[in-house]
Coordinates of C-alpha atoms and ligand atoms in Angstrom, one line a residue:
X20 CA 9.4 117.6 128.3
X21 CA 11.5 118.1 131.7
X22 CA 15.5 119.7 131.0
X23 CA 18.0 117.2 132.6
X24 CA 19.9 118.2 135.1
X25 CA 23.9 118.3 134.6
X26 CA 24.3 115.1 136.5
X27 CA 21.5 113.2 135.2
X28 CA 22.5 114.3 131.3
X29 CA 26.1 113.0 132.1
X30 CA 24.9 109.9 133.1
X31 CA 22.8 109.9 130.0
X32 CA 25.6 110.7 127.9
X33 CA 27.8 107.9 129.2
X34 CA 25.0 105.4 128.7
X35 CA 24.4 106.6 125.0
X36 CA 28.2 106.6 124.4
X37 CA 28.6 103.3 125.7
X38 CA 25.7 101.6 123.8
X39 CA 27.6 102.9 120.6
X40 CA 31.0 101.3 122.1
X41 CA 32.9 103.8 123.3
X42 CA 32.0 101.9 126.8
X43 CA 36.2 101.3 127.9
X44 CA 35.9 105.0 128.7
X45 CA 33.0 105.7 129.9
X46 CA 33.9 102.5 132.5
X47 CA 37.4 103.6 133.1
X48 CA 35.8 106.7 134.5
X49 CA 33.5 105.4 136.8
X50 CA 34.5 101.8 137.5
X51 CA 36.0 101.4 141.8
X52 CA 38.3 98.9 139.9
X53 CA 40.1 102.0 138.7
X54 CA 41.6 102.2 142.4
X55 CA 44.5 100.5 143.3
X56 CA 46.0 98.3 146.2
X57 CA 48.3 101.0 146.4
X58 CA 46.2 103.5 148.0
X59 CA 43.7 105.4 145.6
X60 CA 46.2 105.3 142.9
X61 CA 45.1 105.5 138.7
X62 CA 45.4 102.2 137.0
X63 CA 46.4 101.9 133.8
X64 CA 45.0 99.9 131.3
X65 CA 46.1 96.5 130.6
X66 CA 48.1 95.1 128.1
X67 CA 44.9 93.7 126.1
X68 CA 43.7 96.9 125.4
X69 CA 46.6 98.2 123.3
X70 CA 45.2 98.7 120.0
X71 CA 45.0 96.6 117.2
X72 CA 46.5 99.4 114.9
X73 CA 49.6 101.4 113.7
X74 CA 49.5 103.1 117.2
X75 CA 48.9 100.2 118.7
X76 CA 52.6 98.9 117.0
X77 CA 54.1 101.7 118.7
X78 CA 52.6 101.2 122.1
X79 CA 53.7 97.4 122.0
X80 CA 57.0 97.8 120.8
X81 CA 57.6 100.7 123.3
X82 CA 56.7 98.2 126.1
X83 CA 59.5 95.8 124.6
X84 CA 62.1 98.8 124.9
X85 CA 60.6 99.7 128.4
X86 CA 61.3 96.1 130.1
X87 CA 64.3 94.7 127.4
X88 CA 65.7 98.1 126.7
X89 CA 69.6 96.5 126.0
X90 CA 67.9 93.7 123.5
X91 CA 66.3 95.9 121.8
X92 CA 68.2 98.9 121.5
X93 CA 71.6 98.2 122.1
X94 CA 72.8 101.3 120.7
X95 CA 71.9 103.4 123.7
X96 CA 72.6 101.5 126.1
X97 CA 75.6 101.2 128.3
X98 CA 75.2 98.7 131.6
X99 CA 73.3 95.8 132.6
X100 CA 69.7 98.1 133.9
X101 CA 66.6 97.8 131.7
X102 CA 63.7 100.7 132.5
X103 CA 61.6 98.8 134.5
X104 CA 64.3 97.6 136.6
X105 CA 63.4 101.2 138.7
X106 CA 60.0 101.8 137.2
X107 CA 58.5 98.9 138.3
X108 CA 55.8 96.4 137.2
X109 CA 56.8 97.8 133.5
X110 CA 56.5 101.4 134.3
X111 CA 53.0 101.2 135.9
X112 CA 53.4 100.4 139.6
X113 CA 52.2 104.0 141.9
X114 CA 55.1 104.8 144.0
X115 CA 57.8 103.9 141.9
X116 CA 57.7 106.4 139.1
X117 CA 55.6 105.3 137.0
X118 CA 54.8 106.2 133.6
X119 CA 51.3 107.3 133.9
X120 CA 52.2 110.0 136.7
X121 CA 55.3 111.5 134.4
X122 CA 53.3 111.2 131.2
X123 CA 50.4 113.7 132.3
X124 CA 52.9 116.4 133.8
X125 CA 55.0 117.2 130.8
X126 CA 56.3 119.2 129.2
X127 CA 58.0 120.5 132.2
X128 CA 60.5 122.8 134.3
X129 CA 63.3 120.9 135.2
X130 CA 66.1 122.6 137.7
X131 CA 68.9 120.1 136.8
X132 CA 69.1 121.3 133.1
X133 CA 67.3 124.7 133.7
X134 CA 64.4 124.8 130.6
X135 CA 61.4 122.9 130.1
X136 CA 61.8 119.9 129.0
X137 CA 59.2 117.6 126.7
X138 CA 58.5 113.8 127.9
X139 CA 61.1 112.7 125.1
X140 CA 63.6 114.7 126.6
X141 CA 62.9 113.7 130.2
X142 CA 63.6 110.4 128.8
X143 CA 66.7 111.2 127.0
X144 CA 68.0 111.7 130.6
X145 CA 67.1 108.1 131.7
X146 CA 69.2 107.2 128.8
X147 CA 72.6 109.3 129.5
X148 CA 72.3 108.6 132.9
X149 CA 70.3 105.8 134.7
X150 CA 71.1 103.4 131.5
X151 CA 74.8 104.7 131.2
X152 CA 74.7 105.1 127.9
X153 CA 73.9 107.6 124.9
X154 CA 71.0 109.6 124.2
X155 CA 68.6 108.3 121.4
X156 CA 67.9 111.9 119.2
X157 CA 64.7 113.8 119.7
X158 CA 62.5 111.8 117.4
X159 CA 64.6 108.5 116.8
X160 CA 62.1 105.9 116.7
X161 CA 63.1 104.5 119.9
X162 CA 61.9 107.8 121.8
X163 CA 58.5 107.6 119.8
X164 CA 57.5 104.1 120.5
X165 CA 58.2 104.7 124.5
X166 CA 56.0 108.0 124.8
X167 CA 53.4 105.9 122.8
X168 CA 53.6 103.6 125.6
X169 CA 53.1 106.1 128.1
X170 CA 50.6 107.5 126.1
X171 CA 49.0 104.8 126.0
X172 CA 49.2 103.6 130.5
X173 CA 48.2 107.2 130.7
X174 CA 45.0 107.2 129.0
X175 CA 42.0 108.1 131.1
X176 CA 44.3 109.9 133.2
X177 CA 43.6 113.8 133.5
X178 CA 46.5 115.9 132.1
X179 CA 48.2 118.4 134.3
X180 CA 46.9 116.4 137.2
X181 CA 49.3 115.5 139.6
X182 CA 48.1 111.9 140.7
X183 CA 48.4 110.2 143.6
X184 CA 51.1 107.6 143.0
X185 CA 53.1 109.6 140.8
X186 CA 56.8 109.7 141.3
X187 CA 58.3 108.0 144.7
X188 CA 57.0 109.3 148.2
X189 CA 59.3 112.0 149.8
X190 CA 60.6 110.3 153.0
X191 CA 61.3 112.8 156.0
X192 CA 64.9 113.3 156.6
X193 CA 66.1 110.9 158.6
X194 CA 66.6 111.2 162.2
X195 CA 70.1 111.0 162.4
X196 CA 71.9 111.8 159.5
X197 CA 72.5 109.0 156.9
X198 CA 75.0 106.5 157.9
X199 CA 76.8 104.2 155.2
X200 CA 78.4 102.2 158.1
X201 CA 74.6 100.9 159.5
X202 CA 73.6 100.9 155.7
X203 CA 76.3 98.1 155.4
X204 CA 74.9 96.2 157.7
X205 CA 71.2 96.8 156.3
X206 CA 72.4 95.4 152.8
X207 CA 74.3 92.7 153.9
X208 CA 70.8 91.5 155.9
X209 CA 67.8 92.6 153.7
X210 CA 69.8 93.0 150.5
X211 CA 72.8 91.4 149.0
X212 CA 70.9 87.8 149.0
X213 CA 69.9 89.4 145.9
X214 CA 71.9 91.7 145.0
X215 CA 75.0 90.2 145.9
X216 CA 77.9 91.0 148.2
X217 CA 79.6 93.2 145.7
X218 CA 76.4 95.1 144.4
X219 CA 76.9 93.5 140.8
X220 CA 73.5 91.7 141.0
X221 CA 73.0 88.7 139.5
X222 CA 72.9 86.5 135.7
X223 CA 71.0 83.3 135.1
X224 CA 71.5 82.1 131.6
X225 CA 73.3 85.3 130.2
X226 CA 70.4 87.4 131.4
X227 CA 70.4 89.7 134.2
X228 CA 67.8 88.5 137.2
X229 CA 69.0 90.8 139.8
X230 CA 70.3 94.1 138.5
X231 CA 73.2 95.7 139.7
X232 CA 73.4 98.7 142.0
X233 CA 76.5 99.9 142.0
X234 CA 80.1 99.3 139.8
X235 CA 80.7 99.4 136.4
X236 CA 77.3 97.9 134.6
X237 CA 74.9 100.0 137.3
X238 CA 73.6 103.7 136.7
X239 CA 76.1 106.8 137.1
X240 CA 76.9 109.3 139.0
X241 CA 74.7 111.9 137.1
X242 CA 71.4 109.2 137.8
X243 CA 68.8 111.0 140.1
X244 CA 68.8 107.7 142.1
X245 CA 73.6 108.4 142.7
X246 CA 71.4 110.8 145.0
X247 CA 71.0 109.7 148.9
X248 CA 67.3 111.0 149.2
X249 CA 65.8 109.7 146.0
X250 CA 67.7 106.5 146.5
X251 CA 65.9 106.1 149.7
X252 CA 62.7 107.5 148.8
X253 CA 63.0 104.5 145.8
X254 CA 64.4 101.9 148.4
X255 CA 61.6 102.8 151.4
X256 CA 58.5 102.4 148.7
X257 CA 59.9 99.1 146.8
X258 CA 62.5 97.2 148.6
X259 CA 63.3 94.2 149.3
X260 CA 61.5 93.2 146.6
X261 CA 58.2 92.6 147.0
X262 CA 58.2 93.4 150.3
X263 CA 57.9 97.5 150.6
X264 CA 57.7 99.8 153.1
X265 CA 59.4 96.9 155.3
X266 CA 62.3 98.8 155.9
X267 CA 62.1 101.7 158.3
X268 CA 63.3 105.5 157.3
X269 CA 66.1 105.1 159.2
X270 CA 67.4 101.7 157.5
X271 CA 66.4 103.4 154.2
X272 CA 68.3 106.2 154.8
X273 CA 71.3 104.5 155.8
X274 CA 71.2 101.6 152.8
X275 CA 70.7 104.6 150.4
X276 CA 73.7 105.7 151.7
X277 CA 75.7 103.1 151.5
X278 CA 74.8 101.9 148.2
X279 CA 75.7 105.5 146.4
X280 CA 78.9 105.5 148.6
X281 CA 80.7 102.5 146.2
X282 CA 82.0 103.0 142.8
X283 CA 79.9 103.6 139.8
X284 CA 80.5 104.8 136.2
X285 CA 81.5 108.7 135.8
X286 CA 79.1 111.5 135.4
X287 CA 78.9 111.6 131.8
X288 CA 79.2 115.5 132.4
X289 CA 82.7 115.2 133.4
X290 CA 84.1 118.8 133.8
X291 CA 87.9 117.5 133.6
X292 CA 88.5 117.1 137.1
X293 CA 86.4 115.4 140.1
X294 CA 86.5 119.1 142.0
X295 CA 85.2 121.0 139.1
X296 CA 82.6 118.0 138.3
X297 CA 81.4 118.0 142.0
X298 CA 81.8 122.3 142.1
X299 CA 79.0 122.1 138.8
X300 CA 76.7 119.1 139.4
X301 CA 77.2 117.4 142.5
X302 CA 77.5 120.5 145.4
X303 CA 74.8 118.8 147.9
X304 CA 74.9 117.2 150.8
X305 CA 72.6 114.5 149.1
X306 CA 75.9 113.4 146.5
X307 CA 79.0 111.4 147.5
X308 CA 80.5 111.9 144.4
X309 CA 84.4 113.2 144.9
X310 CA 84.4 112.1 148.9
X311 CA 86.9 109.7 150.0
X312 CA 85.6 106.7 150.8
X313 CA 88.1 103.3 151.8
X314 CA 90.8 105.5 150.4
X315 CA 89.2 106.0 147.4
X316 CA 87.9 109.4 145.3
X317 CA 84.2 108.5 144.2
X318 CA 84.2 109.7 140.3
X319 CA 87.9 109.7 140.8
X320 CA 88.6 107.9 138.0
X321 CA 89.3 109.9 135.1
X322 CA 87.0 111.0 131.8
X323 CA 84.0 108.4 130.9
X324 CA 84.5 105.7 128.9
X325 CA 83.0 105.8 125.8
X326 CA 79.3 104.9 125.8
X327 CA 77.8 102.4 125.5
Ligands
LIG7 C1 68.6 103.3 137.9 C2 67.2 103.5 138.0 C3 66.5 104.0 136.7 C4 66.5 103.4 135.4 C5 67.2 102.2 135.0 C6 65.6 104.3 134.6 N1 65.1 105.3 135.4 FE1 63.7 106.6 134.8 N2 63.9 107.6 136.6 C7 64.7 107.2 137.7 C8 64.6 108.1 138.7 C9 65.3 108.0 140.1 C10 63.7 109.1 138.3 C11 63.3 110.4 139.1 C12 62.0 110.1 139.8 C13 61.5 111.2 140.6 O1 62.2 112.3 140.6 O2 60.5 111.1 141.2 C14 63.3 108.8 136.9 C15 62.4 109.5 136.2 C16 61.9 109.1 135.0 C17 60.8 109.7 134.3 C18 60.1 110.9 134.8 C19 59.2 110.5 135.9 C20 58.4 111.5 136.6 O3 57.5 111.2 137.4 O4 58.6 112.7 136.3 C21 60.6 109.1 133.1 C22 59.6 109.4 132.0 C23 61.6 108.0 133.1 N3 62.4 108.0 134.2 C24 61.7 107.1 132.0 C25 62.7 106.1 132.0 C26 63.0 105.3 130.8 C27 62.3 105.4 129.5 C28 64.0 104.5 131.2 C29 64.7 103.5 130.3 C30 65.3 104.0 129.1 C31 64.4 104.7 132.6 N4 63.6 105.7 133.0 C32 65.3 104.0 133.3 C33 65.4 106.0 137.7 C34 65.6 105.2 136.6
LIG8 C1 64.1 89.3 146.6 C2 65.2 90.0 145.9 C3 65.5 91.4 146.2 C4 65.9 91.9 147.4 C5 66.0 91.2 148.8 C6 66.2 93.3 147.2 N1 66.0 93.6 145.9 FE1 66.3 95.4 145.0 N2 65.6 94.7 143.2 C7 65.2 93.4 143.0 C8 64.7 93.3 141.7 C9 64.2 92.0 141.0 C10 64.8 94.6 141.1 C11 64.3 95.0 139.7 C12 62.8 95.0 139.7 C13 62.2 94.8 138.4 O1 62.9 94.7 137.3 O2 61.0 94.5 138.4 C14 65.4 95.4 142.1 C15 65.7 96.8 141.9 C16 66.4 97.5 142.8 C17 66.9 98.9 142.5 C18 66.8 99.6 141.2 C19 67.6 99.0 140.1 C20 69.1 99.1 140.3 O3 69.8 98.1 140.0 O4 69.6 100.2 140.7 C21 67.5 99.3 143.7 C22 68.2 100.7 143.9 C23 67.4 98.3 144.7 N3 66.7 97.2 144.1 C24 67.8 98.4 146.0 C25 67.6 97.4 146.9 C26 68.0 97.5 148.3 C27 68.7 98.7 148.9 C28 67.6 96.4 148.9 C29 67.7 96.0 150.4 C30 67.0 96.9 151.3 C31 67.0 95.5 147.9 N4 67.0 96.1 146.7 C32 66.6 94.2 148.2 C33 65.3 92.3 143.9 C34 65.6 92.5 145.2

């Protein structure tokens, strides 16, 4: 009998495997419709092929938290954002952070708490930050069902690998350094129809259709997207809605600006005084936090209210 060659016995093997069902995989590995419209991005399975099963619970319920996060748990959250609000198309969009690029890379190094941190404590930063409001415990059933999710969006995707469409794409620093004033403009043309005038998005009904992006219900100043350069990155890659990559680097640069030069909850890591808090967490030229802007100290307004 003639040996197979490597190639040939893979094939083989994939056939076999997928005449005793295990076909999902052995298509998700092969199949072209495993690239995306956004370049040659992974694609995550879809919602039909969440399992049946107590996993399968998990992975459904972590979905729920992941695009009704204040509805169904209230207790950790502190404004008016849900998680896919940023991570869009419920956390599986390339380009906009999504969950299947995070999931594969962690645990991880990061610089702004200096250890590695597992996926549930990446999230727990989301929480405290981007969502305003308090921390769900290591293990609190609300951490476990989201990492099932990811988990799940992830599967077929090679660990360690770092995919294209992971995160947001780094824009090149701006030509001219960031201006607030032209960002004014920018929002007040591309943005605010949405948003509104006064950044406080918009309610239908009692629910929130446009989500706010700065003032007291939006993220605060210890989110990654308070920052200038991941605000833009974000704003170049997904908005106006719908419609990115419209913007150019400039007008991203200079709406990023702007919107994380208004008022927004304090840094949950308050050091007792806007100097100090800006001295530990905030000493880049990417932060506005504790500059004057319209007469008024950004994070100058005493310890944070009690979250959520
Ligand atoms: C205000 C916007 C915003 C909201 C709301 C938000 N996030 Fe994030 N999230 C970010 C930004 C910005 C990053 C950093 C992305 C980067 O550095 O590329 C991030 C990063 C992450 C990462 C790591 C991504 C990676 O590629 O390493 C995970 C996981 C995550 N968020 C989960 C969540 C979960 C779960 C929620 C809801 C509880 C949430 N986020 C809510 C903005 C947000
Ligand atoms: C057509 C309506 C629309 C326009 C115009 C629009 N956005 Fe958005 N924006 C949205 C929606 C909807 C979301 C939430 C996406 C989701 O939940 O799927 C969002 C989310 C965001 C977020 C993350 C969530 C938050 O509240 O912080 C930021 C930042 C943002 N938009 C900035 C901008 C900027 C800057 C512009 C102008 C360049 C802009 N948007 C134009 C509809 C719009």
């Amino acid at each position: 009998m003639k040996t197979l060659g490597p190639a040939t016995a893979f094939v083989a093997i994939l056939v076999i495997a997928a005449a005793f069902g295990a076909a999902p995989l052995a298509v998700r590995f092969l199949a072209p419709q495993h690239r995306s419209t956004r370049g040659d991005a992974f694609v995550p399975p879809p919602d039909a092929e969440i399992p049946n099963d107590q996993f399968g619970k998990q992975v459904a319920l972590g979905r729920e938290l992941f695009i009704d996060t204040a509805a169904a748990a209230p207790q950790f959250v502190g404004n008016d954002l849900k998680c896919s609000n940023c991570h869009l198309d419920r956390g599986r969009l390339a380009n906009s952070a999504p969950l299947w690029g995070a999931y594969v890379l962690f645990p991880q190094y990061r610089a702004k708490n200096g250890h590695v941190n597992t996926f549930q404590e990446r999230m727990q930063g989301c929480f405290r930050y981007s969502m305003n409001g308090k921390a769900p415990p290591l293990g609190d059933p609300v951490l476990v069902a989201l990492e099932s999710y990811a988990a799940f969006l992830s599967r077929g995707a090679p660990m360690g690998a770092k995919l294209p469409g992971r995160g947001y794409p780094e824009l090149a620093r701006p030509p001219m350094a960031a201006d607030p004033v032209k960002g004014r403009s920018v929002y007040a043309a591309d943005c605010a129809l949405c948003h509104g005038a006064d950044g406080a998005g918009q309610k239908a009904g009692g629910q929130t259709v446009f989500p706010p992006l700065w003032g007291p219900r939006s993220y605060n100043w210890g989110a990654g997207m308070s920052d200038i350069d991941k605000a833009a990155d974000f704003i170049k890659a997904n908005m106006p809605f719908s419609e990115g990559g419209s913007l150019t680097d400039q007008q991203a640069w200079d709406v990023a600006a702007y919107i994380d030069s208004r008022p927004r909850p304090q840094d949950p890591r308050y050091a007792g005084s806007v100097q100090e808090t800006r001295a530990k967490f905030h000493e880049t030229t990417q932060s506005m936090y504790g500059k004057t802007v319209d007469g008024q100290t950004l994070g100058g307004d005493g310890p944070p209210k009690a979250a959520p």
